[in-house]
PDB file with SEQRES, HELIX, SHEET and CRYST1 records, atoms N, CA, C and O in Angstrom:
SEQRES   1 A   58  UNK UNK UNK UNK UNK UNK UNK UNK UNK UNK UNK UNK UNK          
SEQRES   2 A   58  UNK UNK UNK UNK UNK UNK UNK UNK UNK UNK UNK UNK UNK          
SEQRES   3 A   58  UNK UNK UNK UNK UNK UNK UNK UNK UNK UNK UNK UNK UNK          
SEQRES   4 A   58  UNK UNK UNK UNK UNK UNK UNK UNK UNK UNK UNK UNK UNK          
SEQRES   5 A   58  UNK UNK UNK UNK UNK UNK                                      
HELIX    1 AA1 UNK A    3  UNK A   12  1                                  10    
HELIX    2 AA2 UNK A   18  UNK A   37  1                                  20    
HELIX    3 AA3 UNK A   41  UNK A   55  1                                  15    
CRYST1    1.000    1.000    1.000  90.00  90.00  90.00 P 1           1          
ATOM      1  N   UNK A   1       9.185  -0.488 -10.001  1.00  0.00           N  
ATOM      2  CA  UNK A   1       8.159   0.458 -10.403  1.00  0.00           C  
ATOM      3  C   UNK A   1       8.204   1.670  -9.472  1.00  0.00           C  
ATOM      4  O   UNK A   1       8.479   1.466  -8.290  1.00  0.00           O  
ATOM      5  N   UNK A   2       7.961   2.903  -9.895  1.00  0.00           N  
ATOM      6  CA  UNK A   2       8.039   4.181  -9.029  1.00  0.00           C  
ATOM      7  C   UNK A   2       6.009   4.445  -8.809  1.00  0.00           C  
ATOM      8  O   UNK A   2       5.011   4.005  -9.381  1.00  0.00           O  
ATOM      9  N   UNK A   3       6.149   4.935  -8.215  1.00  0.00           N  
ATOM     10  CA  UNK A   3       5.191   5.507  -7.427  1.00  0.00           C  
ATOM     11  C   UNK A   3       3.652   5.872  -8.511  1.00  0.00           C  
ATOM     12  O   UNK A   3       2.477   5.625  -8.239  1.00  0.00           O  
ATOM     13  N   UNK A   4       4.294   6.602  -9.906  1.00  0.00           N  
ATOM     14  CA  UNK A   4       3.497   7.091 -11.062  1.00  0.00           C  
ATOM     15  C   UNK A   4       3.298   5.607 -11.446  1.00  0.00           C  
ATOM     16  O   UNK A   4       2.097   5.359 -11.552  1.00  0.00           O  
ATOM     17  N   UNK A   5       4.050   4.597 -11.675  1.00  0.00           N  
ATOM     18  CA  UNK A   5       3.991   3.478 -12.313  1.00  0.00           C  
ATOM     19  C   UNK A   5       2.566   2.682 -12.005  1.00  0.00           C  
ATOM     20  O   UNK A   5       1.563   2.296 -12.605  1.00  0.00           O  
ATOM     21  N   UNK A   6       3.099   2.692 -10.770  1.00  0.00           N  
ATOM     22  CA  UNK A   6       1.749   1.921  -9.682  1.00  0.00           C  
ATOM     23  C   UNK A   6       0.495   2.273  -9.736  1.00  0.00           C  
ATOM     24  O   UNK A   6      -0.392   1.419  -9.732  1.00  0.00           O  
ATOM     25  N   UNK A   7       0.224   3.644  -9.796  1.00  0.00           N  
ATOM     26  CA  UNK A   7      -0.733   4.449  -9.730  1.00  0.00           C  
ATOM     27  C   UNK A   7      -1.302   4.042 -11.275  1.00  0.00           C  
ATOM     28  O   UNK A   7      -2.511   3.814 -11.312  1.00  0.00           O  
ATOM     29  N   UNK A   8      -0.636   3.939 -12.427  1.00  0.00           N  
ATOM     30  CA  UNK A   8      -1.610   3.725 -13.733  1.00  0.00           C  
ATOM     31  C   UNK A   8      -1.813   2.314 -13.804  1.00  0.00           C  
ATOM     32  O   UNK A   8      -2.879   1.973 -14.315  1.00  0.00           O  
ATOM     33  N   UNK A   9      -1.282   1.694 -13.535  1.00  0.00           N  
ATOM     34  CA  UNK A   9      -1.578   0.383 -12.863  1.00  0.00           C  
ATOM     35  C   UNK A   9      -2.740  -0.092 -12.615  1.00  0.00           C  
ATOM     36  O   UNK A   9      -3.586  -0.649 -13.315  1.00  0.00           O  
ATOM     37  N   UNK A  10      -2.657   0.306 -11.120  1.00  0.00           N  
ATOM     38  CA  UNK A  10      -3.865   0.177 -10.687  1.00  0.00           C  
ATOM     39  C   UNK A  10      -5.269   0.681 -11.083  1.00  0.00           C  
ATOM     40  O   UNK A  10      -6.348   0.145 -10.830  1.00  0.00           O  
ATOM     41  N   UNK A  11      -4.990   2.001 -11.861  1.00  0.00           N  
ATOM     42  CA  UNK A  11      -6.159   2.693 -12.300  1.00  0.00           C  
ATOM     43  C   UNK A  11      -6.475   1.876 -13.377  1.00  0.00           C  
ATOM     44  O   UNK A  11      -7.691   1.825 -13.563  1.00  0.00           O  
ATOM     45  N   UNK A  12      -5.634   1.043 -14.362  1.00  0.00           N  
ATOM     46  CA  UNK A  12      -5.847   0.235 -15.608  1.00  0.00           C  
ATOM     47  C   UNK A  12      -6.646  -0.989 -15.029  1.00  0.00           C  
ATOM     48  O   UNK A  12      -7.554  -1.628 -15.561  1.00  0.00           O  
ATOM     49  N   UNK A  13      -6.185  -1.110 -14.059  1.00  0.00           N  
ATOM     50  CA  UNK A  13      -7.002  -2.775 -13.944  1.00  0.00           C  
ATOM     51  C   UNK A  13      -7.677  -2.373 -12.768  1.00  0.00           C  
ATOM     52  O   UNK A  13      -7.087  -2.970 -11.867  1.00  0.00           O  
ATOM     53  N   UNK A  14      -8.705  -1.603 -12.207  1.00  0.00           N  
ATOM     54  CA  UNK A  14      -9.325  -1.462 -11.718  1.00  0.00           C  
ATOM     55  C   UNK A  14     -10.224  -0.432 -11.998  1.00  0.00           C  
ATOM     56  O   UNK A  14     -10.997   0.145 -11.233  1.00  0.00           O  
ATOM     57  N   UNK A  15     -10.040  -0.284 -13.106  1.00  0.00           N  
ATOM     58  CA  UNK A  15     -11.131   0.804 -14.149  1.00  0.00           C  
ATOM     59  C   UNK A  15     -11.287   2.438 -13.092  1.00  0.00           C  
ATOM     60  O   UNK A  15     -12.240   3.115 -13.479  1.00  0.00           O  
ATOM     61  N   UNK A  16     -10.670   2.931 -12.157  1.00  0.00           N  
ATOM     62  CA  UNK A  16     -10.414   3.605 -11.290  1.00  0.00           C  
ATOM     63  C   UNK A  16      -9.700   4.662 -11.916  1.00  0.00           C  
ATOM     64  O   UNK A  16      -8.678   4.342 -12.523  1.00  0.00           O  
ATOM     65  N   UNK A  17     -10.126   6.181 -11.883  1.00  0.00           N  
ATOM     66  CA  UNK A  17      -9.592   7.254 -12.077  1.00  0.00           C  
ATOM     67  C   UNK A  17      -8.140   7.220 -11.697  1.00  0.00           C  
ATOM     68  O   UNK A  17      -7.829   6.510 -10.740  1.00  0.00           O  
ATOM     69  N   UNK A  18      -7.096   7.988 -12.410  1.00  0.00           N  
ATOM     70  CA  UNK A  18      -5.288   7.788 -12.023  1.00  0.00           C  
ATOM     71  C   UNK A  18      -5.681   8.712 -10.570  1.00  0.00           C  
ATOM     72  O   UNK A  18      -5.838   8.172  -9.475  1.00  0.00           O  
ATOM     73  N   UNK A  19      -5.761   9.726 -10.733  1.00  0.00           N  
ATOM     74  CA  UNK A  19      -6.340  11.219  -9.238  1.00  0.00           C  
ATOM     75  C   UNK A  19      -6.863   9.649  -8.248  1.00  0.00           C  
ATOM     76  O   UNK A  19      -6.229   9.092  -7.352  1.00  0.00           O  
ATOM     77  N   UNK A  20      -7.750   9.407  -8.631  1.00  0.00           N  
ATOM     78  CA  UNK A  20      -8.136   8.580  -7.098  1.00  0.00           C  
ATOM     79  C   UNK A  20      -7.360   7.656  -6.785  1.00  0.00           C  
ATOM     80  O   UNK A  20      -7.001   7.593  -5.609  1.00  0.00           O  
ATOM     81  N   UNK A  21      -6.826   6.568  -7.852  1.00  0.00           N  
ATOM     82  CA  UNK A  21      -5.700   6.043  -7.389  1.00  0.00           C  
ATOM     83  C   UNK A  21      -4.641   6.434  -6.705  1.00  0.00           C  
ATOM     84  O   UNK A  21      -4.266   5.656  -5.828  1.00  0.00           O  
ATOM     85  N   UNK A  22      -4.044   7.428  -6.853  1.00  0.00           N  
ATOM     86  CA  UNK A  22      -2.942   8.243  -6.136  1.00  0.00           C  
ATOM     87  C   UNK A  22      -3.495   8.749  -4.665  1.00  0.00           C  
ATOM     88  O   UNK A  22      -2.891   8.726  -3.592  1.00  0.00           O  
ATOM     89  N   UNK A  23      -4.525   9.107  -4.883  1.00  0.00           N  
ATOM     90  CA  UNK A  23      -5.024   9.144  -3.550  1.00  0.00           C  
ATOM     91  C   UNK A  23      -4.714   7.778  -2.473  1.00  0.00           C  
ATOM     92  O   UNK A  23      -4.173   7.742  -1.368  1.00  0.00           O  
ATOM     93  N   UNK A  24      -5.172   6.959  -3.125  1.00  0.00           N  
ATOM     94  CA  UNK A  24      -5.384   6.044  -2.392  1.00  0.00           C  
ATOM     95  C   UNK A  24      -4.050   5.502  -2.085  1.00  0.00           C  
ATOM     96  O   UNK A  24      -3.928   4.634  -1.221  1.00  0.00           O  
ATOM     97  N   UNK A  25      -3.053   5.956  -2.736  1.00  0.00           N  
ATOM     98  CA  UNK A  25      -1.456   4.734  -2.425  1.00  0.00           C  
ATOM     99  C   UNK A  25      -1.295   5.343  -1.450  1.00  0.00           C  
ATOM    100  O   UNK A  25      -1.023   4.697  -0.438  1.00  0.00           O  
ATOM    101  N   UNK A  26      -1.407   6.947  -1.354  1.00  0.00           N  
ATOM    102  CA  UNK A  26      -0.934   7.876  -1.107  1.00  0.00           C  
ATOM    103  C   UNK A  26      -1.143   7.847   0.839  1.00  0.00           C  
ATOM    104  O   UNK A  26      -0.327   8.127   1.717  1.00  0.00           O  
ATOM    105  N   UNK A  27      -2.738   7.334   0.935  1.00  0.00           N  
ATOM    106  CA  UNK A  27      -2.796   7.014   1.966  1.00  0.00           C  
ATOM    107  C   UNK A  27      -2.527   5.876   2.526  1.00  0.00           C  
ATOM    108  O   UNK A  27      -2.513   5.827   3.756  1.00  0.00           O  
ATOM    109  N   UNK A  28      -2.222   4.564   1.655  1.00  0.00           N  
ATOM    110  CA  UNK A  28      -2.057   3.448   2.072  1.00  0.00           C  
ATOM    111  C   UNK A  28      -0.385   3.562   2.631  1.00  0.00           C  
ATOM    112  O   UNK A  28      -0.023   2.939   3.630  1.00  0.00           O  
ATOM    113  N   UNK A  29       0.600   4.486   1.797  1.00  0.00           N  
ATOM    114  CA  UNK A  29       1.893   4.744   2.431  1.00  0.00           C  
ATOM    115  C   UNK A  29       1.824   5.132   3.802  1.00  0.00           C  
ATOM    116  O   UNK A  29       2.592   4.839   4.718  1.00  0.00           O  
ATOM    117  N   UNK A  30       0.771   5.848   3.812  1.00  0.00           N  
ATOM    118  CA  UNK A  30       0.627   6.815   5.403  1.00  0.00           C  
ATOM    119  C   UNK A  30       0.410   5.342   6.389  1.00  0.00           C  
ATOM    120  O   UNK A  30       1.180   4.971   7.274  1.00  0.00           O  
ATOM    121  N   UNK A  31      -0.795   4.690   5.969  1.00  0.00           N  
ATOM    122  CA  UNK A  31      -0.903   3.827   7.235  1.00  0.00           C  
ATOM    123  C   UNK A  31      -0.049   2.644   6.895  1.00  0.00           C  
ATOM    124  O   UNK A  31      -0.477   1.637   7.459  1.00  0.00           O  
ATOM    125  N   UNK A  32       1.138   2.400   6.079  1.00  0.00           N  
ATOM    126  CA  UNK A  32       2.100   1.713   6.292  1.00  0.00           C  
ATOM    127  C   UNK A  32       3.257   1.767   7.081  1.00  0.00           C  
ATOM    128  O   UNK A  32       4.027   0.973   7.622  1.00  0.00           O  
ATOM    129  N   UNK A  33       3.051   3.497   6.909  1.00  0.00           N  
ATOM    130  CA  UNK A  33       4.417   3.689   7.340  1.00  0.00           C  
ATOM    131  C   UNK A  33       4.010   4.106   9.425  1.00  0.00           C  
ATOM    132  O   UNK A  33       4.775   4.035  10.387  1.00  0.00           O  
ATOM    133  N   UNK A  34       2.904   4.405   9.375  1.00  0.00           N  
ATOM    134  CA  UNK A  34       2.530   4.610  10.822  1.00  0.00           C  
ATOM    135  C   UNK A  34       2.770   3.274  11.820  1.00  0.00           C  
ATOM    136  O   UNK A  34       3.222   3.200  12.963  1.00  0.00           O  
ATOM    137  N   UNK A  35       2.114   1.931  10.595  1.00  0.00           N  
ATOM    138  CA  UNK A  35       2.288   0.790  11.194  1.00  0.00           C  
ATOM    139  C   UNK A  35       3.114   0.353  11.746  1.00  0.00           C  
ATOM    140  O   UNK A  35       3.185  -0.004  12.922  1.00  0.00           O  
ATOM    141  N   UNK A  36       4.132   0.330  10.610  1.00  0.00           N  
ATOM    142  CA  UNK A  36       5.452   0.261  10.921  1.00  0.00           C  
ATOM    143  C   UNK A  36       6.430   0.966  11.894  1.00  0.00           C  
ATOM    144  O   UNK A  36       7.405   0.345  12.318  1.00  0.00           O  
ATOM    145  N   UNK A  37       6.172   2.372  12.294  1.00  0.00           N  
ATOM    146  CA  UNK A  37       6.778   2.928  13.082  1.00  0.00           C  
ATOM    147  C   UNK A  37       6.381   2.345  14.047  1.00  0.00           C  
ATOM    148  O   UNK A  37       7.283   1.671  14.546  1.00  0.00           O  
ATOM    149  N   UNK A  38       5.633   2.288  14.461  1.00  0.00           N  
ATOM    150  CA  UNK A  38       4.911   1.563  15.525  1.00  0.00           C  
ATOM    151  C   UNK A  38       5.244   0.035  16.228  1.00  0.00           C  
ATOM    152  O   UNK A  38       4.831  -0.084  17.382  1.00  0.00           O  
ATOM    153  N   UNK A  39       5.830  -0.934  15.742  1.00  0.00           N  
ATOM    154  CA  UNK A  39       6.102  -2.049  15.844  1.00  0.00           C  
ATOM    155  C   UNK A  39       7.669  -1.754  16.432  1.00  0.00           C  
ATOM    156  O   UNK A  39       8.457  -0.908  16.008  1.00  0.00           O  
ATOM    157  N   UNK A  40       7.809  -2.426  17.206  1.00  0.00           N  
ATOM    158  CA  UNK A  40       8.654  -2.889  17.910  1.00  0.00           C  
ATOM    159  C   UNK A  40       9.628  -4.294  17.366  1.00  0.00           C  
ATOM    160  O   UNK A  40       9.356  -5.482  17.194  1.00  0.00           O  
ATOM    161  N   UNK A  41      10.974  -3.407  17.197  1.00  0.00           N  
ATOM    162  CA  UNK A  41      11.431  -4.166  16.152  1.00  0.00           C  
ATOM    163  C   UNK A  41      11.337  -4.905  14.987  1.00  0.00           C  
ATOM    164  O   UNK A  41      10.172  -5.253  14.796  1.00  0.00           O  
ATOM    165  N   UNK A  42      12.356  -5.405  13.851  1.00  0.00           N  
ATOM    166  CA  UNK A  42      12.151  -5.726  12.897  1.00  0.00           C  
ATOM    167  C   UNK A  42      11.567  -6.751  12.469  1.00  0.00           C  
ATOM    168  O   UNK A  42      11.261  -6.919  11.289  1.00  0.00           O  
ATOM    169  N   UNK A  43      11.345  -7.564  13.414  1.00  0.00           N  
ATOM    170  CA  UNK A  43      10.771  -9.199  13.418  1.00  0.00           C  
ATOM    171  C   UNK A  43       9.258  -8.782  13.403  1.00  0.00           C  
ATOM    172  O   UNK A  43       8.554  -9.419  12.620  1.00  0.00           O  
ATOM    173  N   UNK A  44       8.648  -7.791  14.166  1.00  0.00           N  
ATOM    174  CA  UNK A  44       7.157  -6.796  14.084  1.00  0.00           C  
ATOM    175  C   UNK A  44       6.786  -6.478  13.100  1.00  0.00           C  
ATOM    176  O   UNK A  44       5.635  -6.661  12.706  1.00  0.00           O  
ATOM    177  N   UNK A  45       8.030  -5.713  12.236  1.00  0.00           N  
ATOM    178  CA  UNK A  45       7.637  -4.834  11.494  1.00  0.00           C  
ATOM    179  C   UNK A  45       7.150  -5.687  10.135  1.00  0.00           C  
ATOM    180  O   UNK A  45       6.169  -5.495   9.416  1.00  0.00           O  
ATOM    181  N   UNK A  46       8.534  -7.020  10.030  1.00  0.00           N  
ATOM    182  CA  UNK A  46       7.874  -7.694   9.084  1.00  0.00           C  
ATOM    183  C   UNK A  46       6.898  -8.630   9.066  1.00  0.00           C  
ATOM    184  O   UNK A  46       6.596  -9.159   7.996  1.00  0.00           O  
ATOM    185  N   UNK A  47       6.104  -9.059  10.547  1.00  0.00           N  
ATOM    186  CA  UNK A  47       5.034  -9.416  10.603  1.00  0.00           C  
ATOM    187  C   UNK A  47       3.814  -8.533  10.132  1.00  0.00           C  
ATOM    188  O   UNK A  47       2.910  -8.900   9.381  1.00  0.00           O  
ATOM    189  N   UNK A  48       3.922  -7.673  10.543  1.00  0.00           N  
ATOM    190  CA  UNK A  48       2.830  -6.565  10.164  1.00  0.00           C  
ATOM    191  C   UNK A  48       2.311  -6.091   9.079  1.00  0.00           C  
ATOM    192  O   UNK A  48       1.219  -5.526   9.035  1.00  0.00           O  
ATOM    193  N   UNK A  49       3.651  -6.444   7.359  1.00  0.00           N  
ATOM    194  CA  UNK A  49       3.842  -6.335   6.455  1.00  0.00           C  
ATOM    195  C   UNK A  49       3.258  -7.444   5.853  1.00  0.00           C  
ATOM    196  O   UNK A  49       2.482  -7.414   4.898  1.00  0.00           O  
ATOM    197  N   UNK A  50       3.810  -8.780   6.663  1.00  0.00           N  
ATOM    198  CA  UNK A  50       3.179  -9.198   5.621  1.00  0.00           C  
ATOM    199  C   UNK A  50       1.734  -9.955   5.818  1.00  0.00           C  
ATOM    200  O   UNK A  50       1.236 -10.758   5.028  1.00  0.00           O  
ATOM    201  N   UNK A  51       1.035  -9.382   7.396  1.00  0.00           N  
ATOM    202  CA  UNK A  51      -0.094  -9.317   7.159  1.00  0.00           C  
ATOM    203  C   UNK A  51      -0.884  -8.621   6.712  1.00  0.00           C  
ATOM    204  O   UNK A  51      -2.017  -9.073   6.550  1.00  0.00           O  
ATOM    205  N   UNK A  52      -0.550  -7.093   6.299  1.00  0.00           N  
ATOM    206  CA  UNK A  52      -1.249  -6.233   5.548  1.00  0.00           C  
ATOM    207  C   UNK A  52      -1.286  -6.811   4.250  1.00  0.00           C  
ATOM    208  O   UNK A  52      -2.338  -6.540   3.671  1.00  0.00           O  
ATOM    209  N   UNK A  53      -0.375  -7.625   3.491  1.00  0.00           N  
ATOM    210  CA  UNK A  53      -0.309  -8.020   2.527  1.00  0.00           C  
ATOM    211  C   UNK A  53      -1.367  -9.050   1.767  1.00  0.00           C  
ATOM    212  O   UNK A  53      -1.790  -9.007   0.612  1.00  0.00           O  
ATOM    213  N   UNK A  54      -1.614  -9.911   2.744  1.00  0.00           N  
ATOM    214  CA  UNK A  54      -2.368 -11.332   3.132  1.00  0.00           C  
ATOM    215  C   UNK A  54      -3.825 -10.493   3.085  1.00  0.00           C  
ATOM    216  O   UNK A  54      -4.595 -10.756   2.161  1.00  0.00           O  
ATOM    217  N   UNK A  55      -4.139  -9.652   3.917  1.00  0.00           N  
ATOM    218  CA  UNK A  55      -5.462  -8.521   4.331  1.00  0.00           C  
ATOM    219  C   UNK A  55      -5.605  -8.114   2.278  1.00  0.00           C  
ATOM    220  O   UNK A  55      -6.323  -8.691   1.461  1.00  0.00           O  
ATOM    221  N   UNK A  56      -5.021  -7.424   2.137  1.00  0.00           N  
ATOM    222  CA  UNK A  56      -5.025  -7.028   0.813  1.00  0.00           C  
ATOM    223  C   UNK A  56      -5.225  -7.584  -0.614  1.00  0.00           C  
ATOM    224  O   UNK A  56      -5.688  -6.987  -1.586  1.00  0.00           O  
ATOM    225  N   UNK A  57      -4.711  -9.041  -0.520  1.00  0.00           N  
ATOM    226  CA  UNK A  57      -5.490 -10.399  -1.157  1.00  0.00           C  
ATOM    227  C   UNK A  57      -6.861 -10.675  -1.095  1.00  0.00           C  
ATOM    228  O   UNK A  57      -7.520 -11.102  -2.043  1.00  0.00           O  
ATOM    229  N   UNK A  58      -7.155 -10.505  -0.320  1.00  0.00           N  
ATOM    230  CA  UNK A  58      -8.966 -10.976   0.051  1.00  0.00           C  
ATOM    231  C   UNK A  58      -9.606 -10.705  -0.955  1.00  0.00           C  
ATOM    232  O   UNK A  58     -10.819 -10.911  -0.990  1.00  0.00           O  
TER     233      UNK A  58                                                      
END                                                                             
């Protein structure tokens, strides 16, 4: 799925405007990708992943 994909997606099953959805990936990329820079090596990085992931289930 590309980026537009996700975004109607989410706006479909979360009854959520497409504009605010995009907003929102938009920032969730930002603090993914900050996270990730941030971690110290790859064994980090995919801890970090896939506790954001686990966080995001709730």
């Amino acid at each position: 799925m590309n980026k537009t994909e996700v975004t109607m997606k989410v706006s479909q099953l979360s009854g959520i405007r497409q504009e605010d959805c995009h907003k929102i990936i938009i920032a969730l990329e930002q603090v993914l990708g900050e996270e990730l820079n941030a971690s110290n090596g790859v064994r980090n990085a995919f801890d970090k992943a896939y506790k954001l992931m686990g966080f995001l289930k709730r």
